[in-house]
Short mmCIF file of C-alpha atoms in Angstrom, two decimals:
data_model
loop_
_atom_site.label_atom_id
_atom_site.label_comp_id
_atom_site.label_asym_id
_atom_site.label_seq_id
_atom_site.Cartn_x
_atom_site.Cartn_y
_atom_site.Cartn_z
CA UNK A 1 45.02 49.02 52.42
CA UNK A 2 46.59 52.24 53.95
CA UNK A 3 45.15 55.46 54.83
CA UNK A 4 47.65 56.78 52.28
CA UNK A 5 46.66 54.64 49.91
CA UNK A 6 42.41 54.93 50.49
CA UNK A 7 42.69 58.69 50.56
CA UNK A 8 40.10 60.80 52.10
CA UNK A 9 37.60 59.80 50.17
CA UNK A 10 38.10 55.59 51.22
CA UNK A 11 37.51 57.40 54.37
CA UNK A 12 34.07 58.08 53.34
CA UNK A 13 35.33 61.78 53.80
CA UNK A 14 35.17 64.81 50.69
CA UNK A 15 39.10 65.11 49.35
CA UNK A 16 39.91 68.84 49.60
CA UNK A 17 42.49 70.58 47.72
CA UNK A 18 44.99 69.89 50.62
CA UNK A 19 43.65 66.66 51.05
CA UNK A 20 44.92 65.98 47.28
CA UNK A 21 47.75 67.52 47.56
CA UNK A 22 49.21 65.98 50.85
CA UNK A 23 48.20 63.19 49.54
CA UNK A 24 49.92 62.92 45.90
CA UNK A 25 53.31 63.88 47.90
CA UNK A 26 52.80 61.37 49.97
CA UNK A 27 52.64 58.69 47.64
CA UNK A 28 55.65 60.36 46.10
CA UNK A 29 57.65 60.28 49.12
CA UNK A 30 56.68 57.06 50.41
CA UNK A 31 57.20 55.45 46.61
CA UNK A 32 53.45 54.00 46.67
CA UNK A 33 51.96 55.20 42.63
CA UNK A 34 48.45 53.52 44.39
CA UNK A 35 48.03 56.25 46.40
CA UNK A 36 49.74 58.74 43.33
CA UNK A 37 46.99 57.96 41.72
CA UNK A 38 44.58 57.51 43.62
CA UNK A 39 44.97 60.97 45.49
CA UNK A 40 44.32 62.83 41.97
CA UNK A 41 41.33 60.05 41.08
CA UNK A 42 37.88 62.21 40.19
CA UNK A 43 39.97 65.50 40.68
CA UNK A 44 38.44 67.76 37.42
CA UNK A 45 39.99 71.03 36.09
CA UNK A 46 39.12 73.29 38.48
CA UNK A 47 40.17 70.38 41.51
CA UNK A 48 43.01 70.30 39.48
CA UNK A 49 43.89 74.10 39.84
CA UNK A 50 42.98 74.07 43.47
CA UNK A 51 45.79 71.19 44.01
CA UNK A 52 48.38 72.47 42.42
CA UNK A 53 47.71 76.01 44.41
CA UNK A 54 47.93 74.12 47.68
CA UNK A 55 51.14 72.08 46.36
CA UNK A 56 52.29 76.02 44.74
CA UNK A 57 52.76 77.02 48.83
CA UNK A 58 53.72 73.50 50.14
CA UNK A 59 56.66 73.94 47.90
CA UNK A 60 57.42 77.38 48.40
CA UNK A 61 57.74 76.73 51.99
CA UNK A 62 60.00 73.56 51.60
CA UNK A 63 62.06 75.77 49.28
CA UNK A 64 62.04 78.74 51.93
CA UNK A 65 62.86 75.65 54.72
CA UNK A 66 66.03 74.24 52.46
CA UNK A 67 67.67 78.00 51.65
CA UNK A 68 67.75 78.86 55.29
CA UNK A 69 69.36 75.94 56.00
CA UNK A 70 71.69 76.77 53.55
CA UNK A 71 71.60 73.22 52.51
CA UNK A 72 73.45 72.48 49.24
CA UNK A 73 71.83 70.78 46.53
CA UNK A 74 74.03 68.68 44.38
CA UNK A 75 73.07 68.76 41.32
CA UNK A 76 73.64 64.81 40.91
CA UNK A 77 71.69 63.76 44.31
CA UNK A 78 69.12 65.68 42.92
CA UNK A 79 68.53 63.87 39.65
CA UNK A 80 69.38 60.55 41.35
CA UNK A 81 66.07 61.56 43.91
CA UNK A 82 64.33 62.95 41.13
CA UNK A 83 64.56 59.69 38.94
CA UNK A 84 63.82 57.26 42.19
CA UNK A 85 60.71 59.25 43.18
CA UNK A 86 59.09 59.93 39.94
CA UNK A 87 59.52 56.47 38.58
CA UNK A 88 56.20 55.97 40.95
CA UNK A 89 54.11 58.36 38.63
CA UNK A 90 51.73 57.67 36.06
CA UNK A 91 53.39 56.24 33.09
CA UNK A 92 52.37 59.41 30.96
CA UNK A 93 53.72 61.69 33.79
CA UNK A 94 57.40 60.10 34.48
CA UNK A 95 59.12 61.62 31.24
CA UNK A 96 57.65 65.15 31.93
CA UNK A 97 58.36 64.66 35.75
CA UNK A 98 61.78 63.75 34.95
CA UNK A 99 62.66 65.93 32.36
CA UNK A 100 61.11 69.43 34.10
CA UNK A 101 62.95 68.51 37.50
CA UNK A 102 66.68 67.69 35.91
CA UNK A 103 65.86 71.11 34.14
CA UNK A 104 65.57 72.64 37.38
CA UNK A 105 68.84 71.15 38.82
CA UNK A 106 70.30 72.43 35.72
CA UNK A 107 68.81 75.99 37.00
CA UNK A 108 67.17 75.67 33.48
CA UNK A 109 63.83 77.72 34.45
CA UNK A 110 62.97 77.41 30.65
CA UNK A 111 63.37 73.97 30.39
CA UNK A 112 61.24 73.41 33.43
CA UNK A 113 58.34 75.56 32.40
CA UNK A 114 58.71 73.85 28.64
CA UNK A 115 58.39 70.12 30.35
CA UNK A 116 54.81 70.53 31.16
CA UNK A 117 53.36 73.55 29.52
CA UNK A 118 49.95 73.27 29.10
CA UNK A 119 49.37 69.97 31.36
CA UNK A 120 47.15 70.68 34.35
CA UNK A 121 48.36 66.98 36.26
CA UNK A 122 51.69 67.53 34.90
CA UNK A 123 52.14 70.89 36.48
CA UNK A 124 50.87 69.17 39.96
CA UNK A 125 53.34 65.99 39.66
CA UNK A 126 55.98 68.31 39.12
CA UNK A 127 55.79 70.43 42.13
CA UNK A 128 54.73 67.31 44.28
CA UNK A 129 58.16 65.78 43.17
CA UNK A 130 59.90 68.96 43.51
CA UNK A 131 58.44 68.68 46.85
CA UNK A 132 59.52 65.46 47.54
CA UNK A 133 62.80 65.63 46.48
CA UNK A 134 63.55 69.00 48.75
CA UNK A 135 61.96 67.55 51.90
CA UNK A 136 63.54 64.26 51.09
CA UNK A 137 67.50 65.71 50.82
CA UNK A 138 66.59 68.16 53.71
CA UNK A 139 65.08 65.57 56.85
CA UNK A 140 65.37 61.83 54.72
CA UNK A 141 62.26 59.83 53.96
CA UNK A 142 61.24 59.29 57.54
CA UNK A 143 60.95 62.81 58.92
CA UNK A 144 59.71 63.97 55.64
CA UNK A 145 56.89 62.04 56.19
CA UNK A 146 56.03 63.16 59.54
CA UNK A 147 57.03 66.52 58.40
CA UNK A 148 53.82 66.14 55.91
CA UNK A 149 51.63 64.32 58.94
CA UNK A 150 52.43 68.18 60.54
CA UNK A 151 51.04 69.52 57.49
CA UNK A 152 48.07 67.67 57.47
CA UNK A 153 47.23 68.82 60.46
CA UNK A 154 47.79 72.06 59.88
CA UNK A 155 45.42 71.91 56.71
CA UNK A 156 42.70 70.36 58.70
CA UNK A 157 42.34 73.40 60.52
CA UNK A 158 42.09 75.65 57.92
CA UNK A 159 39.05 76.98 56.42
CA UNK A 160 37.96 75.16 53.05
CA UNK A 161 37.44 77.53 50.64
CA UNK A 162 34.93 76.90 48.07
CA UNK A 163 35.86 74.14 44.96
CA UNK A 164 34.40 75.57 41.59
#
């Protein structure tokens, strides 16, 4: 079993916020639901919240990273992306996953905000697919993934703030 698939926690190792978050996009981007799933296993409400904050500025700054490259976004490549990466989530997150990122190709803001409304899990597989998808059309599959071993990194050496 992978690293990616284990998690920090088959590590013997406490998963952090970024741990979680890293983590469900890069299941996402490497198509594996084990480690999906297993990267949001034990994570409660307020885990939850802390995970979706982390993925909040992980997409931001893809987002930031795409628009100064000035890269276009079809609108088709997108939904094509968005259908091959979130056919690896849960089976009760793939519709809402779907449906809230062809809203956003659509520039539907409504649409995406109605998708999940009121789903903790389905707020965080939406932005880690949203994630995905950006860092996937911007370096491919391969660099995206080192891309999030950078990121990793990166969160390692940040302070943990408090879960709770």
């Amino acid at each position: 079993m992978s690293d990616a698939q284990r998690g920090p926690v088959g590590r013997g190792e406490a998963a952090t916020a970024a741990d979680r978050a890293l983590g469900v996009v890069r299941g996402y981007a490497a198509r594996d639901a084990v480690a999906v799933t297993g990267a949001l296993a034990r994570a409660g409400e307020a885990e939850q919240r802390q995970t979706y904050a982390v993925l909040g500025g992980l997409l931001r700054s893809t987002l930031a990273i795409v628009q100064l490259t000035d890269r276009e976004l079809r609108t088709r490549e997108v939904v094509r992306l968005a259908d091959e990466v979130a056919a690896v989530a849960p089976a009760d997150h793939e519709f809402t996953v779907t449906e809230a990122v062809r809203a956003w190709a659509r520039g539907d803001r409504e649409g995406l905000r109605s998708a999940h409304t009121d789903d903790p899990l389905g707020d965080i597989h939406v932005a880690a697919v949203l994630t995905v998808l950006l860092g996937l059309t911007l370096w491919g599959r391969e660099a995206f993934l080192d891309v999030l071993t950078a990121y990793e990194q990166v969160a390692r050496t940040l302070p943990v703030p408090p879960e709770g």
